[in-house]
């Protein structure tokens, strides 16, 4: 049996457009023979799904799921090309099943796709490919997350159905008191403010350096000496942290307190949070309807 390396799988995916798990399975079934694996994928009808995989999928839903003991939570984003498909009961049922699978894995997209599908034979990846072929629209399990603590609270903004919507948040807390209520309030705050990190220490260093460069250039335009600029930057960075760091932000339900102060008053400690906004960062292809109609009428 030939060794099926990650490089081989990547190469086959690039040549065929097939999903990761399909490409790996094709190589395993054909003893690492790339040409045979390509034919195997075509014979299985997976090329149809592969063609659709190039189309932007920026609609869909975000789903949250919490374990029975309330100590673990998972969040997943399943994208589709149109909002119409995401409102389909079968799409929502599949997403609910995927969220449940996420609870049993490490929360990574790779492990979720490789896990057994909640219903029927095959993996979650196989299930999504079958949905693509049946519905005729590209779908992508874009991202996923998992957190654990004494209590995991969730919030879905404008839920389409319970546990699913366009914006989802998980908040993991340790401590005492009503952690469910505290966590939900903090999750609502996160949905409204989209913090970049829980604490200053967790901020992306590249984001900090970028902000410092921008603020420094702005200060230099004022003509002030470097010593003064350095002091200005310290103050302006503190303001920046209050805008993007969760525990430093003014709490939306009581602006006299920061989120960190609110948590302390409730006897709660923030362990982690995950915030997904549907389609965030996905470039959507804007259709030019007039051009489309014009192209259809050419030669008629």
C-alpha positions as YAML, in Angstrom:
chain: A
units: angstrom
residues:
- id: 1
  name: UNK
  ca: [0.00, 0.00, 0.00]
- id: 2
  name: UNK
  ca: [1.50, 3.34, -1.06]
- id: 3
  name: UNK
  ca: [1.80, 6.01, 1.60]
- id: 4
  name: UNK
  ca: [-0.97, 8.59, 1.22]
- id: 5
  name: UNK
  ca: [0.74, 11.84, 2.21]
- id: 6
  name: UNK
  ca: [-0.84, 15.24, 2.78]
- id: 7
  name: UNK
  ca: [1.09, 16.50, -0.27]
- id: 8
  name: UNK
  ca: [-0.51, 13.83, -2.49]
- id: 9
  name: UNK
  ca: [-3.99, 14.72, -1.22]
- id: 10
  name: UNK
  ca: [-3.33, 18.42, -1.77]
- id: 11
  name: UNK
  ca: [-2.09, 17.79, -5.31]
- id: 12
  name: UNK
  ca: [-5.15, 15.72, -6.21]
- id: 13
  name: UNK
  ca: [-7.48, 18.35, -4.74]
- id: 14
  name: UNK
  ca: [-5.82, 21.07, -6.85]
- id: 15
  name: UNK
  ca: [-6.18, 19.01, -10.01]
- id: 16
  name: UNK
  ca: [-9.76, 17.86, -9.48]
- id: 17
  name: UNK
  ca: [-11.41, 20.40, -7.18]
- id: 18
  name: UNK
  ca: [-12.59, 17.50, -5.01]
- id: 19
  name: UNK
  ca: [-13.00, 17.84, -1.26]
- id: 20
  name: UNK
  ca: [-10.19, 16.85, 1.09]
- id: 21
  name: UNK
  ca: [-11.83, 13.65, 2.33]
- id: 22
  name: UNK
  ca: [-12.92, 12.62, -1.18]
- id: 23
  name: UNK
  ca: [-9.39, 13.14, -2.50]
- id: 24
  name: UNK
  ca: [-7.86, 11.10, 0.31]
- id: 25
  name: UNK
  ca: [-10.40, 8.30, -0.13]
- id: 26
  name: UNK
  ca: [-9.78, 8.21, -3.89]
- id: 27
  name: UNK
  ca: [-6.03, 7.78, -3.32]
- id: 28
  name: UNK
  ca: [-6.56, 5.08, -0.68]
- id: 29
  name: UNK
  ca: [-8.95, 3.16, -2.95]
- id: 30
  name: UNK
  ca: [-6.42, 3.32, -5.80]
- id: 31
  name: UNK
  ca: [-3.20, 2.62, -3.88]
- id: 32
  name: UNK
  ca: [-1.89, 6.17, -4.36]
- id: 33
  name: UNK
  ca: [-2.22, 6.10, -8.17]
- id: 34
  name: UNK
  ca: [-3.17, 9.69, -9.05]
- id: 35
  name: UNK
  ca: [-4.51, 8.96, -12.55]
- id: 36
  name: UNK
  ca: [-6.68, 6.14, -11.24]
- id: 37
  name: UNK
  ca: [-7.85, 8.33, -8.37]
- id: 38
  name: UNK
  ca: [-8.95, 11.05, -10.82]
- id: 39
  name: UNK
  ca: [-10.99, 8.49, -12.78]
- id: 40
  name: UNK
  ca: [-12.42, 7.13, -9.52]
- id: 41
  name: UNK
  ca: [-13.62, 10.62, -8.56]
- id: 42
  name: UNK
  ca: [-15.20, 11.13, -11.97]
- id: 43
  name: UNK
  ca: [-16.88, 7.73, -11.82]
- id: 44
  name: UNK
  ca: [-18.35, 8.58, -8.41]
- id: 45
  name: UNK
  ca: [-19.90, 11.71, -9.87]
- id: 46
  name: UNK
  ca: [-17.94, 13.94, -7.51]
- id: 47
  name: UNK
  ca: [-16.79, 16.16, -10.37]
- id: 48
  name: UNK
  ca: [-20.26, 17.72, -10.38]
- id: 49
  name: UNK
  ca: [-19.82, 18.83, -6.80]
- id: 50
  name: UNK
  ca: [-16.27, 19.93, -7.56]
- id: 51
  name: UNK
  ca: [-17.45, 22.31, -10.32]
- id: 52
  name: UNK
  ca: [-19.83, 23.95, -7.90]
- id: 53
  name: UNK
  ca: [-17.09, 24.31, -5.27]
- id: 54
  name: UNK
  ca: [-15.68, 27.29, -7.13]
- id: 55
  name: UNK
  ca: [-18.80, 29.36, -6.58]
- id: 56
  name: UNK
  ca: [-18.87, 31.76, -3.66]
- id: 57
  name: UNK
  ca: [-20.90, 30.48, -0.72]
- id: 58
  name: UNK
  ca: [-21.46, 33.43, 1.60]
- id: 59
  name: UNK
  ca: [-25.02, 32.73, 2.76]
- id: 60
  name: UNK
  ca: [-26.07, 29.96, 5.12]
- id: 61
  name: UNK
  ca: [-26.37, 29.79, 8.90]
- id: 62
  name: UNK
  ca: [-24.34, 29.73, 12.09]
- id: 63
  name: UNK
  ca: [-25.37, 27.11, 14.68]
- id: 64
  name: UNK
  ca: [-24.51, 26.65, 18.35]
- id: 65
  name: UNK
  ca: [-24.82, 23.51, 20.43]
- id: 66
  name: UNK
  ca: [-24.14, 22.86, 24.13]
- id: 67
  name: UNK
  ca: [-23.55, 19.50, 25.82]
- id: 68
  name: UNK
  ca: [-26.16, 18.10, 28.23]
- id: 69
  name: UNK
  ca: [-24.07, 19.11, 31.27]
- id: 70
  name: UNK
  ca: [-23.66, 22.66, 29.94]
- id: 71
  name: UNK
  ca: [-19.88, 22.50, 30.20]
- id: 72
  name: UNK
  ca: [-18.96, 22.27, 26.50]
- id: 73
  name: UNK
  ca: [-20.18, 24.26, 23.54]
- id: 74
  name: UNK
  ca: [-19.61, 24.09, 19.80]
- id: 75
  name: UNK
  ca: [-20.28, 26.59, 17.01]
- id: 76
  name: UNK
  ca: [-20.22, 25.93, 13.26]
- id: 77
  name: UNK
  ca: [-20.82, 27.95, 10.11]
- id: 78
  name: UNK
  ca: [-22.27, 26.13, 7.12]
- id: 79
  name: UNK
  ca: [-22.36, 28.28, 4.00]
- id: 80
  name: UNK
  ca: [-24.60, 28.06, 0.96]
- id: 81
  name: UNK
  ca: [-24.88, 30.21, -2.15]
- id: 82
  name: UNK
  ca: [-28.35, 31.54, -1.39]
- id: 83
  name: UNK
  ca: [-30.36, 32.43, 1.67]
- id: 84
  name: UNK
  ca: [-33.25, 30.42, 0.21]
- id: 85
  name: UNK
  ca: [-31.35, 27.14, 0.62]
- id: 86
  name: UNK
  ca: [-30.32, 27.97, 4.20]
- id: 87
  name: UNK
  ca: [-33.99, 28.30, 5.14]
- id: 88
  name: UNK
  ca: [-34.68, 24.81, 3.86]
- id: 89
  name: UNK
  ca: [-35.56, 22.33, 6.62]
- id: 90
  name: UNK
  ca: [-33.12, 19.71, 5.29]
- id: 91
  name: UNK
  ca: [-30.24, 22.22, 5.36]
- id: 92
  name: UNK
  ca: [-31.08, 23.18, 8.95]
- id: 93
  name: UNK
  ca: [-31.38, 19.54, 10.01]
- id: 94
  name: UNK
  ca: [-27.98, 18.80, 8.51]
- id: 95
  name: UNK
  ca: [-26.44, 21.81, 10.24]
- id: 96
  name: UNK
  ca: [-27.90, 20.77, 13.58]
- id: 97
  name: UNK
  ca: [-26.35, 17.33, 13.11]
- id: 98
  name: UNK
  ca: [-22.97, 18.85, 12.20]
- id: 99
  name: UNK
  ca: [-23.05, 21.02, 15.34]
- id: 100
  name: UNK
  ca: [-23.73, 17.88, 17.40]
- id: 101
  name: UNK
  ca: [-20.78, 16.13, 15.72]
- id: 102
  name: UNK
  ca: [-18.58, 19.16, 16.53]
- id: 103
  name: UNK
  ca: [-19.20, 18.54, 20.23]
- id: 104
  name: UNK
  ca: [-17.65, 15.07, 19.91]
- id: 105
  name: UNK
  ca: [-14.47, 16.25, 18.12]
- id: 106
  name: UNK
  ca: [-11.74, 18.79, 18.87]
- id: 107
  name: UNK
  ca: [-13.88, 21.41, 17.14]
- id: 108
  name: UNK
  ca: [-11.70, 21.70, 14.01]
- id: 109
  name: UNK
  ca: [-13.26, 21.67, 10.54]
- id: 110
  name: UNK
  ca: [-10.91, 18.87, 9.45]
- id: 111
  name: UNK
  ca: [-11.95, 16.53, 12.27]
- id: 112
  name: UNK
  ca: [-15.65, 17.34, 11.85]
- id: 113
  name: UNK
  ca: [-15.56, 16.59, 8.12]
- id: 114
  name: UNK
  ca: [-13.79, 13.28, 8.77]
- id: 115
  name: UNK
  ca: [-16.22, 12.22, 11.52]
- id: 116
  name: UNK
  ca: [-19.15, 9.87, 10.79]
- id: 117
  name: UNK
  ca: [-22.24, 11.68, 9.50]
- id: 118
  name: UNK
  ca: [-25.08, 12.04, 12.05]
- id: 119
  name: UNK
  ca: [-27.38, 10.05, 9.78]
- id: 120
  name: UNK
  ca: [-26.65, 7.54, 7.04]
- id: 121
  name: UNK
  ca: [-23.35, 6.12, 5.84]
- id: 122
  name: UNK
  ca: [-20.13, 7.96, 5.23]
- id: 123
  name: UNK
  ca: [-18.55, 11.03, 6.78]
- id: 124
  name: UNK
  ca: [-19.83, 14.55, 7.35]
- id: 125
  name: UNK
  ca: [-17.84, 15.51, 4.26]
- id: 126
  name: UNK
  ca: [-19.71, 12.86, 2.25]
- id: 127
  name: UNK
  ca: [-23.02, 14.20, 3.59]
- id: 128
  name: UNK
  ca: [-22.22, 17.75, 2.47]
- id: 129
  name: UNK
  ca: [-21.11, 16.53, -0.98]
- id: 130
  name: UNK
  ca: [-24.39, 14.63, -1.35]
- id: 131
  name: UNK
  ca: [-26.32, 17.77, -0.40]
- id: 132
  name: UNK
  ca: [-24.40, 19.75, -3.04]
- id: 133
  name: UNK
  ca: [-25.23, 17.18, -5.70]
- id: 134
  name: UNK
  ca: [-28.90, 16.98, -4.65]
- id: 135
  name: UNK
  ca: [-29.66, 20.66, -4.15]
- id: 136
  name: UNK
  ca: [-27.38, 21.93, -6.92]
- id: 137
  name: UNK
  ca: [-25.70, 24.63, -4.85]
- id: 138
  name: UNK
  ca: [-22.24, 24.88, -3.38]
- id: 139
  name: UNK
  ca: [-22.02, 24.41, 0.39]
- id: 140
  name: UNK
  ca: [-19.02, 24.74, 2.66]
- id: 141
  name: UNK
  ca: [-18.36, 23.98, 6.30]
- id: 142
  name: UNK
  ca: [-16.33, 27.15, 6.60]
- id: 143
  name: UNK
  ca: [-15.30, 27.23, 10.24]
- id: 144
  name: UNK
  ca: [-16.00, 25.77, 13.64]
- id: 145
  name: UNK
  ca: [-15.07, 26.28, 17.27]
- id: 146
  name: UNK
  ca: [-15.38, 24.58, 20.63]
- id: 147
  name: UNK
  ca: [-15.02, 25.80, 24.23]
- id: 148
  name: UNK
  ca: [-15.28, 24.22, 27.67]
- id: 149
  name: UNK
  ca: [-15.67, 25.60, 31.21]
- id: 150
  name: UNK
  ca: [-17.91, 25.34, 34.27]
- id: 151
  name: UNK
  ca: [-20.69, 26.85, 32.13]
- id: 152
  name: UNK
  ca: [-20.98, 27.60, 28.42]
- id: 153
  name: UNK
  ca: [-23.63, 30.13, 27.43]
- id: 154
  name: UNK
  ca: [-24.81, 30.88, 23.90]
- id: 155
  name: UNK
  ca: [-26.51, 33.65, 21.98]
- id: 156
  name: UNK
  ca: [-27.94, 33.68, 18.46]
- id: 157
  name: UNK
  ca: [-28.91, 37.08, 17.12]
- id: 158
  name: UNK
  ca: [-32.26, 37.08, 15.26]
- id: 159
  name: UNK
  ca: [-32.54, 33.29, 15.32]
- id: 160
  name: UNK
  ca: [-34.11, 31.71, 12.22]
- id: 161
  name: UNK
  ca: [-34.84, 28.59, 14.28]
- id: 162
  name: UNK
  ca: [-33.66, 27.80, 17.82]
- id: 163
  name: UNK
  ca: [-29.87, 27.69, 17.91]
- id: 164
  name: UNK
  ca: [-29.33, 28.99, 14.37]
- id: 165
  name: UNK
  ca: [-29.02, 32.40, 12.81]
- id: 166
  name: UNK
  ca: [-26.67, 34.85, 11.10]
- id: 167
  name: UNK
  ca: [-24.65, 35.69, 14.21]
- id: 168
  name: UNK
  ca: [-23.66, 33.21, 16.92]
- id: 169
  name: UNK
  ca: [-21.62, 33.49, 20.12]
- id: 170
  name: UNK
  ca: [-20.24, 31.03, 22.68]
- id: 171
  name: UNK
  ca: [-19.05, 32.25, 26.08]
- id: 172
  name: UNK
  ca: [-17.21, 29.93, 28.49]
- id: 173
  name: UNK
  ca: [-17.19, 30.94, 32.17]
- id: 174
  name: UNK
  ca: [-15.84, 29.63, 35.46]
- id: 175
  name: UNK
  ca: [-17.00, 30.87, 38.85]
- id: 176
  name: UNK
  ca: [-20.16, 31.00, 40.91]
- id: 177
  name: UNK
  ca: [-23.60, 32.57, 40.73]
- id: 178
  name: UNK
  ca: [-25.90, 32.46, 37.74]
- id: 179
  name: UNK
  ca: [-23.27, 31.78, 35.09]
- id: 180
  name: UNK
  ca: [-25.91, 31.01, 32.46]
- id: 181
  name: UNK
  ca: [-27.45, 34.48, 32.76]
- id: 182
  name: UNK
  ca: [-24.07, 36.21, 33.06]
- id: 183
  name: UNK
  ca: [-22.72, 34.33, 30.05]
- id: 184
  name: UNK
  ca: [-25.74, 35.11, 27.90]
- id: 185
  name: UNK
  ca: [-25.47, 38.82, 28.71]
- id: 186
  name: UNK
  ca: [-21.78, 38.85, 27.81]
- id: 187
  name: UNK
  ca: [-22.57, 36.90, 24.61]
- id: 188
  name: UNK
  ca: [-25.13, 39.55, 23.65]
- id: 189
  name: UNK
  ca: [-22.50, 42.23, 24.27]
- id: 190
  name: UNK
  ca: [-20.03, 40.37, 22.03]
- id: 191
  name: UNK
  ca: [-22.60, 40.08, 19.24]
- id: 192
  name: UNK
  ca: [-23.10, 43.86, 19.40]
- id: 193
  name: UNK
  ca: [-19.45, 44.95, 19.65]
- id: 194
  name: UNK
  ca: [-17.41, 42.24, 17.86]
- id: 195
  name: UNK
  ca: [-14.29, 42.37, 20.08]
- id: 196
  name: UNK
  ca: [-11.03, 41.22, 18.51]
- id: 197
  name: UNK
  ca: [-9.83, 39.38, 21.63]
- id: 198
  name: UNK
  ca: [-10.81, 38.60, 25.22]
- id: 199
  name: UNK
  ca: [-7.80, 40.33, 26.79]
- id: 200
  name: UNK
  ca: [-5.02, 42.67, 25.66]
- id: 201
  name: UNK
  ca: [-2.53, 39.81, 25.97]
- id: 202
  name: UNK
  ca: [-4.56, 37.77, 23.47]
- id: 203
  name: UNK
  ca: [-4.64, 40.47, 20.80]
- id: 204
  name: UNK
  ca: [-2.88, 39.64, 17.55]
- id: 205
  name: UNK
  ca: [0.58, 41.32, 17.77]
- id: 206
  name: UNK
  ca: [0.30, 42.25, 14.09]
- id: 207
  name: UNK
  ca: [-2.93, 44.15, 14.82]
- id: 208
  name: UNK
  ca: [-1.26, 46.03, 17.68]
- id: 209
  name: UNK
  ca: [1.77, 46.98, 15.57]
- id: 210
  name: UNK
  ca: [-0.45, 48.09, 12.69]
- id: 211
  name: UNK
  ca: [-2.47, 50.34, 14.99]
- id: 212
  name: UNK
  ca: [0.70, 51.80, 16.50]
- id: 213
  name: UNK
  ca: [2.07, 52.62, 13.03]
- id: 214
  name: UNK
  ca: [-1.15, 54.36, 12.01]
- id: 215
  name: UNK
  ca: [-1.32, 56.36, 15.25]
- id: 216
  name: UNK
  ca: [2.37, 57.29, 15.02]
- id: 217
  name: UNK
  ca: [1.99, 58.61, 11.47]
- id: 218
  name: UNK
  ca: [-1.07, 60.59, 12.48]
- id: 219
  name: UNK
  ca: [0.81, 62.10, 15.44]
- id: 220
  name: UNK
  ca: [3.85, 62.99, 13.34]
- id: 221
  name: UNK
  ca: [1.68, 64.99, 10.98]
- id: 222
  name: UNK
  ca: [1.00, 67.31, 13.92]
- id: 223
  name: UNK
  ca: [4.71, 68.19, 14.01]
- id: 224
  name: UNK
  ca: [5.20, 67.24, 17.64]
- id: 225
  name: UNK
  ca: [8.60, 65.93, 18.86]
- id: 226
  name: UNK
  ca: [9.16, 62.17, 19.23]
- id: 227
  name: UNK
  ca: [9.14, 62.28, 23.04]
- id: 228
  name: UNK
  ca: [5.66, 63.83, 23.01]
- id: 229
  name: UNK
  ca: [4.49, 61.43, 20.30]
- id: 230
  name: UNK
  ca: [5.50, 58.42, 22.42]
- id: 231
  name: UNK
  ca: [3.33, 59.64, 25.30]
- id: 232
  name: UNK
  ca: [0.46, 60.34, 22.90]
- id: 233
  name: UNK
  ca: [0.68, 56.81, 21.51]
- id: 234
  name: UNK
  ca: [0.43, 55.26, 24.99]
- id: 235
  name: UNK
  ca: [-2.82, 57.11, 25.64]
- id: 236
  name: UNK
  ca: [-4.26, 56.40, 22.21]
- id: 237
  name: UNK
  ca: [-3.43, 52.70, 22.46]
- id: 238
  name: UNK
  ca: [-5.33, 52.54, 25.76]
- id: 239
  name: UNK
  ca: [-8.33, 53.97, 23.92]
- id: 240
  name: UNK
  ca: [-7.83, 51.40, 21.16]
- id: 241
  name: UNK
  ca: [-7.81, 48.55, 23.69]
- id: 242
  name: UNK
  ca: [-11.13, 49.77, 25.11]
- id: 243
  name: UNK
  ca: [-12.59, 49.52, 21.62]
- id: 244
  name: UNK
  ca: [-11.38, 46.03, 20.65]
- id: 245
  name: UNK
  ca: [-10.61, 44.07, 23.85]
- id: 246
  name: UNK
  ca: [-13.66, 42.44, 25.44]
- id: 247
  name: UNK
  ca: [-12.80, 42.86, 29.13]
- id: 248
  name: UNK
  ca: [-11.77, 46.50, 28.51]
- id: 249
  name: UNK
  ca: [-14.92, 47.49, 26.61]
- id: 250
  name: UNK
  ca: [-17.67, 49.49, 28.35]
- id: 251
  name: UNK
  ca: [-20.44, 46.99, 29.11]
- id: 252
  name: UNK
  ca: [-23.40, 47.76, 26.81]
- id: 253
  name: UNK
  ca: [-25.98, 47.24, 29.58]
- id: 254
  name: UNK
  ca: [-24.12, 49.47, 32.06]
- id: 255
  name: UNK
  ca: [-21.55, 51.76, 30.43]
- id: 256
  name: UNK
  ca: [-20.20, 52.82, 33.84]
- id: 257
  name: UNK
  ca: [-18.57, 49.37, 34.05]
- id: 258
  name: UNK
  ca: [-16.23, 47.50, 31.76]
- id: 259
  name: UNK
  ca: [-17.12, 43.93, 30.80]
- id: 260
  name: UNK
  ca: [-14.29, 42.80, 33.04]
- id: 261
  name: UNK
  ca: [-15.77, 44.67, 36.00]
- id: 262
  name: UNK
  ca: [-19.22, 43.24, 35.28]
- id: 263
  name: UNK
  ca: [-17.84, 39.70, 35.26]
- id: 264
  name: UNK
  ca: [-15.97, 40.26, 38.52]
- id: 265
  name: UNK
  ca: [-19.12, 41.62, 40.18]
- id: 266
  name: UNK
  ca: [-20.97, 38.45, 39.13]
- id: 267
  name: UNK
  ca: [-18.26, 36.18, 40.50]
- id: 268
  name: UNK
  ca: [-17.45, 34.94, 37.00]
- id: 269
  name: UNK
  ca: [-14.17, 34.45, 35.15]
- id: 270
  name: UNK
  ca: [-14.04, 34.46, 31.36]
- id: 271
  name: UNK
  ca: [-12.27, 31.41, 29.97]
- id: 272
  name: UNK
  ca: [-12.94, 31.89, 26.27]
- id: 273
  name: UNK
  ca: [-15.40, 33.13, 23.67]
- id: 274
  name: UNK
  ca: [-16.10, 32.45, 20.00]
- id: 275
  name: UNK
  ca: [-18.02, 34.86, 17.77]
- id: 276
  name: UNK
  ca: [-19.09, 33.99, 14.21]
- id: 277
  name: UNK
  ca: [-20.82, 36.43, 11.89]
- id: 278
  name: UNK
  ca: [-22.15, 34.70, 8.78]
- id: 279
  name: UNK
  ca: [-20.04, 35.21, 5.65]
- id: 280
  name: UNK
  ca: [-17.57, 37.49, 7.41]
- id: 281
  name: UNK
  ca: [-14.52, 37.85, 5.19]
- id: 282
  name: UNK
  ca: [-16.06, 36.00, 2.23]
- id: 283
  name: UNK
  ca: [-16.01, 37.95, -1.01]
- id: 284
  name: UNK
  ca: [-19.43, 37.76, -2.58]
- id: 285
  name: UNK
  ca: [-19.72, 37.98, -6.32]
- id: 286
  name: UNK
  ca: [-22.12, 40.78, -7.14]
- id: 287
  name: UNK
  ca: [-24.21, 39.93, -10.18]
- id: 288
  name: UNK
  ca: [-24.65, 42.63, -12.83]
- id: 289
  name: UNK
  ca: [-28.28, 41.93, -13.73]
- id: 290
  name: UNK
  ca: [-28.32, 44.32, -16.69]
- id: 291
  name: UNK
  ca: [-25.18, 42.75, -18.17]
- id: 292
  name: UNK
  ca: [-26.61, 39.27, -17.59]
- id: 293
  name: UNK
  ca: [-29.81, 40.10, -19.47]
- id: 294
  name: UNK
  ca: [-27.82, 41.75, -22.26]
- id: 295
  name: UNK
  ca: [-25.64, 38.66, -22.68]
- id: 296
  name: UNK
  ca: [-28.74, 36.45, -22.86]
- id: 297
  name: UNK
  ca: [-30.27, 38.53, -25.67]
- id: 298
  name: UNK
  ca: [-27.17, 38.61, -27.87]
- id: 299
  name: UNK
  ca: [-27.71, 36.82, -31.13]
- id: 300
  name: UNK
  ca: [-31.44, 36.37, -30.55]
...
